[in-house]
Amino acid sequence: MLAGLLPHDLGVTNNLKLIPISEKAILHFPTEYKKRPPKSGYRRIKIIACSWEISNISTSSSLNSARCLVTLILEIRSKGWFKWKNNESSKFERTLPFGMLSQLAGLKEYIGANPALTFDSSTVFVHSKTSGVSISSNELEDAMGSDEFYDAIGAGSSSSDEDSDDEVSSKQDKKVKLKNVSWAIASLALKKTSAPDTSKELNPNVPPLTLDPSQFHGTMRQGKGEGDSDCWSSPSGSGFMIRGKTYLKDNTKVTGGEPLLKLIAVDWFKVDECITNVALHPKCLVQSEAGKKIPFILIINLEVPAKPNYSLVLYYAADRPVNKDSLLGKFIDGTDSFRDSRFKLIPSIIEGYWMVKRAVGTKACLLGKAVTCKYLRQDNFLEIDVDIGSSSVARGVIGLVLGYVTSLVVDLAILIEAKEEAELPEYILGTVRLNRVKVDSAVALEG
């Protein structure tokens, strides 16, 4: 137990998951004490989220033992905060920094007392309580749910050779990897965009079919503008960094172009148990007369673990038949292991709390390696069922996102990872923007 690390006037409890590696970030998400009454002289505040960033600063020439820089960042919201701070608490600047330093000192003592934490092979769950506050494990789980706290890196959940995006190099190859830092990728934005040649993916000899989203109806409506909410839209791929033509030689990435497939509908379902094979449901748009006329439809079913569970179903359509010899064709009709090794997603929080942006990041992730994916290939479609709950890290991230989803604008890009020179440059397969989605707007899937 990390007893007494938090000052009780902050009114929060924390549960940390530590993965002992040389550079990491630890996020912990607080909850308010239900049984803690107001106290004279104190202002009860809510810490939106908190983050530790731990960076290795040791060098080979260091005479002392290994050293690291630990930074603790708090995000605080409180109604009337500034008025109280200026008029009622002249000691604020001394009290809150003291509490932060207490946490830091406690973490240092805990790590020092646990030699196992110096090795990369162990994962440790650390539960912390405020001194003098009694709260049962059942209360804690009811308030926040399990796996609410997680390591932000998610080691092993992303493509093994994507790490170069977030590396800051110094002389003599002394590198500090700043994992999952969403702003680190901004420096790549100046690189020249290389428009990929996608003509070989779809049959150019067949006249394209006109795809009008108004002909297809999902349970989530399409947005009418940037200020709209509880809706979806399909942005360009320019906000995502993908592998360029020379990636295998110099790791150069470029901004993405227009998606190859068109997003025609989005379903937002509420279900008791996570569902698969959505395309076989008689009311699914794939089974409609208009859907059967589309040359090819890619269905992405993101199974969201919660109480109740949810499914976000994305429908991407091709206006012409897919060439079987293309990368997309090989993916559609390939083996599950091939699909797992190539199916990639890139997230981006356009608007939202900094801490959520920090947790989600902008790092490309091979979904088939990070979570369990099931594939259904029939007729003119391929459905990919993505079980987010199969990974505790992914489940923790999605739990944080759901807590703030009504204030978030989230962009997602899906693509097939290019691993051979002939497959480069990569191209964006499809995108979606989710604008301030309301959890309660999910529709129950019947039948």
GROMACS .gro file of C-alpha atoms in nm:
model
  447
    1MET     CA    1   0.000   0.000   0.000
    2LEU     CA    2   0.111   0.356  -0.074
    3ALA     CA    3  -0.035   0.492   0.248
    4GLY     CA    4  -0.048   0.863   0.312
    5LEU     CA    5   0.077   0.985  -0.023
    6LEU     CA    6  -0.217   1.216  -0.089
    7PRO     CA    7  -0.325   1.501   0.138
    8HIS     CA    8  -0.679   1.433   0.257
    9ASP     CA    9  -0.803   1.781   0.166
   10LEU     CA   10  -0.776   1.688  -0.204
   11GLY     CA   11  -1.046   1.427  -0.156
   12VAL     CA   12  -0.922   1.169  -0.403
   13THR     CA   13  -0.807   0.809  -0.403
   14ASN     CA   14  -0.573   0.653  -0.655
   15ASN     CA   15  -0.490   0.315  -0.802
   16LEU     CA   16  -0.168   0.296  -1.000
   17LYS     CA   17  -0.042   0.034  -1.241
   18LEU     CA   18   0.336   0.049  -1.264
   19ILE     CA   19   0.528  -0.124  -1.540
   20PRO     CA   20   0.895  -0.087  -1.443
   21ILE     CA   21   1.084   0.024  -1.749
   22SER     CA   22   1.341   0.297  -1.778
   23GLU     CA   23   1.112   0.560  -1.935
   24LYS     CA   24   0.738   0.557  -1.879
   25ALA     CA   25   0.425   0.749  -1.800
   26ILE     CA   26   0.179   0.648  -1.531
   27LEU     CA   27  -0.176   0.773  -1.532
   28HIS     CA   28  -0.412   0.756  -1.239
   29PHE     CA   29  -0.770   0.868  -1.240
   30PRO     CA   30  -0.926   0.985  -0.912
   31THR     CA   31  -1.263   0.949  -0.751
   32GLU     CA   32  -1.431   1.161  -0.487
   33TYR     CA   33  -1.488   1.034  -0.135
   34LYS     CA   34  -1.859   0.972  -0.084
   35LYS     CA   35  -1.831   0.954   0.295
   36ARG     CA   36  -1.593   1.247   0.344
   37PRO     CA   37  -1.792   1.545   0.477
   38PRO     CA   38  -1.695   1.907   0.408
   39LYS     CA   39  -1.421   2.042   0.634
   40SER     CA   40  -1.385   2.396   0.757
   41GLY     CA   41  -1.099   2.582   0.594
   42TYR     CA   42  -1.077   2.348   0.296
   43ARG     CA   43  -1.215   2.361  -0.055
   44ARG     CA   44  -1.303   2.021  -0.199
   45ILE     CA   45  -1.173   2.007  -0.553
   46LYS     CA   46  -1.174   1.744  -0.823
   47ILE     CA   47  -0.854   1.632  -0.988
   48ILE     CA   48  -0.961   1.554  -1.345
   49ALA     CA   49  -0.664   1.327  -1.396
   50CYS     CA   50  -0.303   1.299  -1.298
   51SER     CA   51   0.010   1.185  -1.475
   52TRP     CA   52   0.361   1.087  -1.375
   53GLU     CA   53   0.628   1.109  -1.640
   54ILE     CA   54   0.949   0.922  -1.560
   55SER     CA   55   1.251   0.976  -1.786
   56ASN     CA   56   1.592   0.816  -1.753
   57ILE     CA   57   1.867   1.078  -1.726
   58SER     CA   58   2.153   0.843  -1.644
   59THR     CA   59   2.458   0.840  -1.870
   60SER     CA   60   2.735   0.589  -1.911
   61SER     CA   61   2.972   0.834  -1.745
   62SER     CA   62   2.756   0.880  -1.436
   63LEU     CA   63   2.954   0.822  -1.119
   64ASN     CA   64   2.648   0.768  -0.906
   65SER     CA   65   2.369   0.514  -0.936
   66ALA     CA   66   2.101   0.531  -1.204
   67ARG     CA   67   1.898   0.851  -1.197
   68CYS     CA   68   1.565   0.955  -1.344
   69LEU     CA   69   1.356   1.271  -1.366
   70VAL     CA   70   1.003   1.232  -1.226
   71THR     CA   71   0.742   1.490  -1.320
   72LEU     CA   72   0.393   1.496  -1.166
   73ILE     CA   73   0.121   1.683  -1.354
   74LEU     CA   74  -0.227   1.758  -1.219
   75GLU     CA   75  -0.534   1.884  -1.404
   76ILE     CA   76  -0.777   2.051  -1.163
   77ARG     CA   77  -1.127   2.183  -1.220
   78SER     CA   78  -1.345   2.357  -0.962
   79LYS     CA   79  -1.634   2.599  -0.988
   80GLY     CA   80  -1.537   2.932  -0.839
   81TRP     CA   81  -1.178   2.812  -0.809
   82PHE     CA   82  -0.998   3.140  -0.870
   83LYS     CA   83  -1.221   3.338  -0.635
   84TRP     CA   84  -1.152   3.093  -0.354
   85LYS     CA   85  -0.782   3.075  -0.435
   86ASN     CA   86  -0.737   3.453  -0.430
   87ASN     CA   87  -0.964   3.545  -0.138
   88GLU     CA   88  -0.978   3.252   0.101
   89SER     CA   89  -0.662   3.049   0.080
   90SER     CA   90  -0.342   3.252   0.088
   91LYS     CA   91  -0.148   2.935   0.168
   92PHE     CA   92  -0.262   2.752  -0.146
   93GLU     CA   93   0.076   2.777  -0.318
   94ARG     CA   94   0.238   2.609  -0.021
   95THR     CA   95  -0.022   2.338   0.041
   96LEU     CA   96  -0.073   2.185  -0.305
   97PRO     CA   97   0.298   2.169  -0.401
   98PHE     CA   98   0.360   2.007  -0.062
   99GLY     CA   99   0.102   1.740  -0.142
  100MET     CA  100   0.262   1.675  -0.480
  101LEU     CA  101   0.606   1.647  -0.324
  102SER     CA  102   0.464   1.404  -0.068
  103GLN     CA  103   0.341   1.180  -0.347
  104LEU     CA  104   0.677   1.195  -0.519
  105ALA     CA  105   0.864   1.111  -0.199
  106GLY     CA  106   0.629   0.823  -0.128
  107LEU     CA  107   0.674   0.679  -0.475
  108LYS     CA  108   1.051   0.703  -0.439
  109GLU     CA  109   1.038   0.520  -0.103
  110TYR     CA  110   0.808   0.253  -0.242
  111ILE     CA  111   1.032   0.182  -0.541
  112GLY     CA  112   1.338   0.185  -0.317
  113ALA     CA  113   1.178  -0.072  -0.088
  114ASN     CA  114   1.086  -0.302  -0.376
  115PRO     CA  115   1.397  -0.419  -0.563
  116ALA     CA  116   1.181  -0.613  -0.810
  117LEU     CA  117   1.075  -0.282  -0.960
  118THR     CA  118   1.424  -0.228  -1.100
  119PHE     CA  119   1.377  -0.512  -1.348
  120ASP     CA  120   1.185  -0.498  -1.673
  121SER     CA  121   1.016  -0.832  -1.625
  122SER     CA  122   0.758  -0.748  -1.360
  123THR     CA  123   0.430  -0.562  -1.365
  124VAL     CA  124   0.314  -0.424  -1.032
  125PHE     CA  125  -0.027  -0.300  -0.925
  126VAL     CA  126  -0.005  -0.037  -0.650
  127HIS     CA  127  -0.310   0.077  -0.457
  128SER     CA  128  -0.293   0.401  -0.260
  129LYS     CA  129  -0.524   0.540   0.003
  130THR     CA  130  -0.538   0.866   0.189
  131SER     CA  131  -0.439   0.838   0.553
  132GLY     CA  132  -0.730   0.810   0.790
  133VAL     CA  133  -0.987   0.741   0.520
  134SER     CA  134  -1.167   0.410   0.510
  135ILE     CA  135  -1.305   0.288   0.179
  136SER     CA  136  -1.379  -0.072   0.092
  137SER     CA  137  -1.259  -0.239  -0.226
  138ASN     CA  138  -1.621  -0.294  -0.328
  139GLU     CA  139  -1.695   0.078  -0.295
  140LEU     CA  140  -1.388   0.160  -0.500
  141GLU     CA  141  -1.480  -0.085  -0.774
  142ASP     CA  142  -1.841   0.034  -0.784
  143ALA     CA  143  -1.730   0.396  -0.813
  144MET     CA  144  -1.468   0.355  -1.080
  145GLY     CA  145  -1.483   0.004  -1.222
  146SER     CA  146  -1.193  -0.235  -1.260
  147ASP     CA  147  -0.893  -0.159  -1.480
  148GLU     CA  148  -0.964   0.214  -1.454
  149PHE     CA  149  -0.595   0.283  -1.404
  150TYR     CA  150  -0.339   0.172  -1.650
  151ASP     CA  151   0.005   0.225  -1.789
  152ALA     CA  152  -0.013   0.474  -2.075
  153ILE     CA  153   0.244   0.303  -2.293
  154GLY     CA  154   0.070  -0.025  -2.362
  155ALA     CA  155   0.392  -0.209  -2.441
  156GLY     CA  156   0.356  -0.458  -2.722
  157SER     CA  157   0.026  -0.317  -2.842
  158SER     CA  158   0.164  -0.123  -3.132
  159SER     CA  159   0.368  -0.193  -3.436
  160SER     CA  160   0.716  -0.292  -3.331
  161ASP     CA  161   0.896  -0.054  -3.561
  162GLU     CA  162   0.679   0.254  -3.503
  163ASP     CA  163   0.887   0.372  -3.205
  164SER     CA  164   1.103   0.601  -3.413
  165ASP     CA  165   0.827   0.864  -3.420
  166ASP     CA  166   0.871   0.954  -3.054
  167GLU     CA  167   1.247   0.923  -3.007
  168VAL     CA  168   1.467   1.218  -2.917
  169SER     CA  169   1.830   1.133  -2.995
  170SER     CA  170   2.142   1.282  -2.841
  171LYS     CA  171   2.509   1.230  -2.920
  172GLN     CA  172   2.658   0.880  -2.905
  173ASP     CA  173   2.313   0.725  -2.954
  174LYS     CA  174   2.195   0.814  -2.605
  175LYS     CA  175   1.821   0.814  -2.657
  176VAL     CA  176   1.531   0.898  -2.435
  177LYS     CA  177   1.205   0.754  -2.567
  178LEU     CA  178   0.911   0.975  -2.489
  179LYS     CA  179   0.635   0.717  -2.527
  180ASN     CA  180   0.284   0.816  -2.628
  181VAL     CA  181   0.354   1.191  -2.641
  182SER     CA  182   0.090   1.311  -2.882
  183TRP     CA  183   0.262   1.639  -2.963
  184ALA     CA  184   0.595   1.477  -3.052
  185ILE     CA  185   0.463   1.379  -3.390
  186ALA     CA  186   0.391   1.742  -3.479
  187SER     CA  187   0.749   1.790  -3.591
  188LEU     CA  188   0.684   1.550  -3.875
  189ALA     CA  189   0.408   1.765  -4.019
  190LEU     CA  190   0.655   1.963  -4.229
  191LYS     CA  191   0.754   1.657  -4.427
  192LYS     CA  192   0.633   1.651  -4.783
  193THR     CA  193   0.317   1.458  -4.849
  194SER     CA  194   0.355   1.174  -5.095
  195ALA     CA  195   0.027   1.092  -5.265
  196PRO     CA  196   0.000   0.713  -5.290
  197ASP     CA  197  -0.105   0.543  -5.611
  198THR     CA  198  -0.424   0.358  -5.516
  199SER     CA  199  -0.535   0.287  -5.872
  200LYS     CA  200  -0.410  -0.072  -5.842
  201GLU     CA  201  -0.629  -0.135  -5.536
  202LEU     CA  202  -0.962  -0.095  -5.716
  203ASN     CA  203  -1.041  -0.205  -6.070
  204PRO     CA  204  -1.000   0.105  -6.292
  205ASN     CA  205  -1.180  -0.063  -6.582
  206VAL     CA  206  -1.514  -0.064  -6.403
  207PRO     CA  207  -1.716   0.261  -6.388
  208PRO     CA  208  -1.734   0.385  -6.026
  209LEU     CA  209  -2.062   0.354  -5.842
  210THR     CA  210  -2.207   0.670  -5.693
  211LEU     CA  211  -2.204   0.631  -5.316
  212ASP     CA  212  -2.454   0.861  -5.149
  213PRO     CA  213  -2.458   0.831  -4.768
  214SER     CA  214  -2.818   0.954  -4.766
  215GLN     CA  215  -2.917   0.618  -4.918
  216PHE     CA  216  -2.783   0.435  -4.613
  217HIS     CA  217  -2.907   0.479  -4.260
  218GLY     CA  218  -2.719   0.402  -3.941
  219THR     CA  219  -2.828   0.468  -3.584
  220MET     CA  220  -2.581   0.757  -3.552
  221ARG     CA  221  -2.651   1.051  -3.777
  222GLN     CA  222  -2.402   1.220  -4.006
  223GLY     CA  223  -2.289   1.565  -3.887
  224LYS     CA  224  -2.384   1.885  -4.066
  225GLY     CA  225  -2.091   2.096  -3.951
  226GLU     CA  226  -1.793   2.122  -3.716
  227GLY     CA  227  -2.008   2.254  -3.431
  228ASP     CA  228  -2.253   1.964  -3.450
  229SER     CA  229  -2.255   1.702  -3.175
  230ASP     CA  230  -2.351   1.337  -3.123
  231CYS     CA  231  -2.273   1.261  -3.487
  232TRP     CA  232  -2.005   1.137  -3.726
  233SER     CA  233  -1.821   1.273  -4.025
  234SER     CA  234  -1.535   1.157  -4.246
  235PRO     CA  235  -1.226   1.382  -4.241
  236SER     CA  236  -0.938   1.365  -4.485
  237GLY     CA  237  -0.629   1.165  -4.397
  238SER     CA  238  -0.408   1.475  -4.372
  239GLY     CA  239  -0.417   1.463  -3.994
  240PHE     CA  240  -0.240   1.126  -3.980
  241MET     CA  241   0.122   1.031  -4.038
  242ILE     CA  242   0.179   0.716  -4.246
  243ARG     CA  243   0.475   0.540  -4.401
  244GLY     CA  244   0.624   0.711  -4.703
  245LYS     CA  245   0.781   0.564  -5.014
  246THR     CA  246   1.128   0.545  -4.857
  247TYR     CA  247   1.016   0.430  -4.511
  248LEU     CA  248   1.214   0.105  -4.519
  249LYS     CA  249   1.533   0.304  -4.581
  250ASP     CA  250   1.498   0.613  -4.363
  251ASN     CA  251   1.178   0.567  -4.155
  252THR     CA  252   1.028   0.876  -4.321
  253LYS     CA  253   0.657   0.929  -4.268
  254VAL     CA  254   0.425   1.156  -4.462
  255THR     CA  255   0.079   1.300  -4.411
  256GLY     CA  256  -0.204   1.082  -4.534
  257GLY     CA  257  -0.424   1.160  -4.831
  258GLU     CA  258  -0.791   1.104  -4.908
  259PRO     CA  259  -0.932   0.770  -4.784
  260LEU     CA  260  -0.964   0.491  -5.040
  261LEU     CA  261  -1.301   0.376  -4.904
  262LYS     CA  262  -1.600   0.597  -4.831
  263LEU     CA  263  -1.768   0.595  -4.492
  264ILE     CA  264  -2.139   0.558  -4.565
  265ALA     CA  265  -2.293   0.492  -4.222
  266VAL     CA  266  -2.220   0.446  -3.851
  267ASP     CA  267  -2.418   0.239  -3.600
  268TRP     CA  268  -2.400   0.304  -3.225
  269PHE     CA  269  -2.550   0.006  -3.043
  270LYS     CA  270  -2.616  -0.070  -2.675
  271VAL     CA  271  -2.606  -0.443  -2.599
  272ASP     CA  272  -2.608  -0.671  -2.296
  273GLU     CA  273  -2.335  -0.892  -2.437
  274CYS     CA  274  -2.076  -0.793  -2.696
  275ILE     CA  275  -2.200  -0.880  -3.043
  276THR     CA  276  -2.025  -1.016  -3.350
  277ASN     CA  277  -2.132  -1.087  -3.709
  278VAL     CA  278  -2.330  -0.762  -3.726
  279ALA     CA  279  -2.341  -0.785  -4.107
  280LEU     CA  280  -2.561  -1.096  -4.085
  281HIS     CA  281  -2.832  -0.915  -3.889
  282PRO     CA  282  -3.142  -0.883  -4.112
  283LYS     CA  283  -3.170  -0.509  -4.040
  284CYS     CA  284  -2.804  -0.436  -4.117
  285LEU     CA  285  -2.753  -0.207  -4.416
  286VAL     CA  286  -2.533  -0.476  -4.573
  287GLN     CA  287  -2.847  -0.688  -4.612
  288SER     CA  288  -3.047  -0.407  -4.774
  289GLU     CA  289  -3.101  -0.388  -5.149
  290ALA     CA  290  -2.879  -0.081  -5.175
  291GLY     CA  291  -2.609  -0.251  -4.968
  292LYS     CA  292  -2.605  -0.562  -5.185
  293LYS     CA  293  -2.529  -0.350  -5.492
  294ILE     CA  294  -2.207  -0.209  -5.346
  295PRO     CA  295  -1.898  -0.383  -5.489
  296PHE     CA  296  -1.733  -0.419  -5.148
  297ILE     CA  297  -1.806  -0.313  -4.788
  298LEU     CA  298  -1.560  -0.318  -4.499
  299ILE     CA  299  -1.736  -0.334  -4.160
  300ILE     CA  300  -1.541  -0.242  -3.846
  301ASN     CA  301  -1.723  -0.345  -3.527
  302LEU     CA  302  -1.552  -0.190  -3.223
  303GLU     CA  303  -1.683  -0.379  -2.918
  304VAL     CA  304  -1.671  -0.135  -2.627
  305PRO     CA  305  -1.670  -0.297  -2.279
  306ALA     CA  306  -1.884  -0.112  -2.026
  307LYS     CA  307  -2.207  -0.148  -1.830
  308PRO     CA  308  -2.396  -0.195  -2.057
  309ASN     CA  309  -2.168  -0.288  -2.346
  310TYR     CA  310  -2.160  -0.091  -2.670
  311SER     CA  311  -2.071  -0.151  -3.033
  312LEU     CA  312  -1.953   0.119  -3.269
  313VAL     CA  313  -1.998  -0.016  -3.622
  314LEU     CA  314  -1.836   0.162  -3.917
  315TYR     CA  315  -1.933   0.085  -4.277
  316TYR     CA  316  -1.678   0.165  -4.549
  317ALA     CA  317  -1.771   0.114  -4.913
  318ALA     CA  318  -1.567   0.077  -5.232
  319ASP     CA  319  -1.716   0.231  -5.545
  320ARG     CA  320  -1.549  -0.034  -5.766
  321PRO     CA  321  -1.448  -0.400  -5.727
  322VAL     CA  322  -1.126  -0.468  -5.537
  323ASN     CA  323  -0.832  -0.608  -5.733
  324LYS     CA  324  -0.754  -0.950  -5.587
  325ASP     CA  325  -0.378  -0.905  -5.640
  326SER     CA  326  -0.366  -0.573  -5.455
  327LEU     CA  327  -0.272  -0.535  -5.091
  328LEU     CA  328  -0.635  -0.473  -5.003
  329GLY     CA  329  -0.739  -0.780  -5.200
  330LYS     CA  330  -0.482  -0.995  -5.019
  331PHE     CA  331  -0.608  -0.858  -4.688
  332ILE     CA  332  -0.972  -0.925  -4.769
  333ASP     CA  333  -0.918  -1.287  -4.874
  334GLY     CA  334  -0.607  -1.358  -4.667
  335THR     CA  335  -0.563  -1.565  -4.354
  336ASP     CA  336  -0.651  -1.434  -4.010
  337SER     CA  337  -0.283  -1.428  -3.911
  338PHE     CA  338  -0.203  -1.213  -4.215
  339ARG     CA  339  -0.486  -0.978  -4.128
  340ASP     CA  340  -0.375  -0.957  -3.764
  341SER     CA  341  -0.026  -0.858  -3.876
  342ARG     CA  342  -0.148  -0.581  -4.107
  343PHE     CA  343  -0.470  -0.427  -3.968
  344LYS     CA  344  -0.367  -0.092  -3.823
  345LEU     CA  345  -0.550   0.194  -3.651
  346ILE     CA  346  -0.429   0.548  -3.579
  347PRO     CA  347  -0.619   0.753  -3.318
  348SER     CA  348  -0.619   1.129  -3.265
  349ILE     CA  349  -0.807   1.342  -3.012
  350ILE     CA  350  -0.890   1.665  -3.194
  351GLU     CA  351  -1.071   1.829  -2.903
  352GLY     CA  352  -1.078   1.719  -2.541
  353TYR     CA  353  -0.903   1.714  -2.209
  354TRP     CA  354  -0.526   1.709  -2.224
  355MET     CA  355  -0.512   1.397  -2.009
  356VAL     CA  356  -0.732   1.204  -2.250
  357LYS     CA  357  -0.512   1.317  -2.538
  358ARG     CA  358  -0.212   1.202  -2.338
  359ALA     CA  359  -0.363   0.859  -2.275
  360VAL     CA  360  -0.482   0.795  -2.632
  361GLY     CA  361  -0.186   0.950  -2.814
  362THR     CA  362  -0.139   0.938  -3.191
  363LYS     CA  363   0.060   0.619  -3.215
  364ALA     CA  364  -0.029   0.364  -3.482
  365CYS     CA  365  -0.149   0.036  -3.336
  366LEU     CA  366  -0.170  -0.308  -3.495
  367LEU     CA  367  -0.511  -0.403  -3.361
  368GLY     CA  368  -0.470  -0.772  -3.440
  369LYS     CA  369  -0.164  -0.781  -3.213
  370ALA     CA  370  -0.306  -0.563  -2.935
  371VAL     CA  371  -0.656  -0.708  -2.899
  372THR     CA  372  -0.857  -1.005  -3.026
  373CYS     CA  373  -0.999  -0.958  -3.375
  374LYS     CA  374  -1.242  -1.191  -3.549
  375TYR     CA  375  -1.308  -1.182  -3.923
  376LEU     CA  376  -1.617  -1.268  -4.126
  377ARG     CA  377  -1.574  -1.282  -4.505
  378GLN     CA  378  -1.889  -1.336  -4.709
  379ASP     CA  379  -2.051  -1.213  -5.030
  380ASN     CA  380  -1.945  -0.850  -5.087
  381PHE     CA  381  -1.817  -0.770  -4.738
  382LEU     CA  382  -1.551  -0.831  -4.476
  383GLU     CA  383  -1.644  -0.771  -4.113
  384ILE     CA  384  -1.378  -0.720  -3.846
  385ASP     CA  385  -1.499  -0.759  -3.487
  386VAL     CA  386  -1.254  -0.585  -3.253
  387ASP     CA  387  -1.281  -0.700  -2.889
  388ILE     CA  388  -1.142  -0.400  -2.701
  389GLY     CA  389  -1.212  -0.572  -2.370
  390SER     CA  390  -0.959  -0.844  -2.449
  391SER     CA  391  -0.678  -0.609  -2.340
  392SER     CA  392  -0.669  -0.457  -1.991
  393VAL     CA  393  -0.472  -0.159  -2.122
  394ALA     CA  394  -0.718  -0.094  -2.406
  395ARG     CA  395  -1.007  -0.144  -2.164
  396GLY     CA  396  -0.859   0.116  -1.931
  397VAL     CA  397  -0.810   0.366  -2.211
  398ILE     CA  398  -1.163   0.322  -2.345
  399GLY     CA  399  -1.299   0.356  -1.990
  400LEU     CA  400  -1.127   0.694  -1.959
  401VAL     CA  401  -1.252   0.803  -2.302
  402LEU     CA  402  -1.612   0.707  -2.221
  403GLY     CA  403  -1.599   0.925  -1.912
  404TYR     CA  404  -1.536   1.234  -2.126
  405VAL     CA  405  -1.682   1.127  -2.459
  406THR     CA  406  -1.947   1.400  -2.466
  407SER     CA  407  -1.672   1.664  -2.480
  408LEU     CA  408  -1.438   1.483  -2.720
  409VAL     CA  409  -1.386   1.505  -3.093
  410VAL     CA  410  -1.206   1.186  -3.192
  411ASP     CA  411  -1.051   1.100  -3.529
  412LEU     CA  412  -0.967   0.743  -3.628
  413ALA     CA  413  -0.787   0.620  -3.938
  414ILE     CA  414  -0.768   0.258  -4.049
  415LEU     CA  415  -0.511   0.124  -4.291
  416ILE     CA  416  -0.325  -0.189  -4.395
  417GLU     CA  417   0.035  -0.176  -4.282
  418ALA     CA  418   0.286  -0.179  -4.566
  419LYS     CA  419   0.587  -0.398  -4.491
  420GLU     CA  420   0.743  -0.439  -4.834
  421GLU     CA  421   0.885  -0.176  -5.068
  422ALA     CA  422   0.631  -0.257  -5.338
  423GLU     CA  423   0.350  -0.179  -5.093
  424LEU     CA  424   0.481   0.169  -5.010
  425PRO     CA  425   0.375   0.439  -4.967
  426GLU     CA  426   0.088   0.349  -4.735
  427TYR     CA  427  -0.258   0.486  -4.795
  428ILE     CA  428  -0.550   0.561  -4.565
  429LEU     CA  429  -0.818   0.297  -4.601
  430GLY     CA  430  -1.087   0.492  -4.418
  431THR     CA  431  -1.141   0.761  -4.154
  432VAL     CA  432  -1.411   0.863  -3.908
  433ARG     CA  433  -1.460   1.163  -3.683
  434LEU     CA  434  -1.681   1.113  -3.377
  435ASN     CA  435  -1.819   1.447  -3.260
  436ARG     CA  436  -1.906   1.463  -2.888
  437VAL     CA  437  -2.094   1.135  -2.885
  438LYS     CA  438  -2.361   1.085  -2.619
  439VAL     CA  439  -2.346   0.744  -2.456
  440ASP     CA  440  -2.721   0.751  -2.391
  441SER     CA  441  -2.793   0.792  -2.762
  442ALA     CA  442  -2.689   0.431  -2.829
  443VAL     CA  443  -2.973   0.222  -2.968
  444ALA     CA  444  -3.056  -0.125  -2.838
  445LEU     CA  445  -2.995  -0.391  -3.103
  446GLU     CA  446  -3.298  -0.616  -3.125
  447GLY     CA  447  -3.345  -0.954  -3.284
   0.00000   0.00000   0.00000
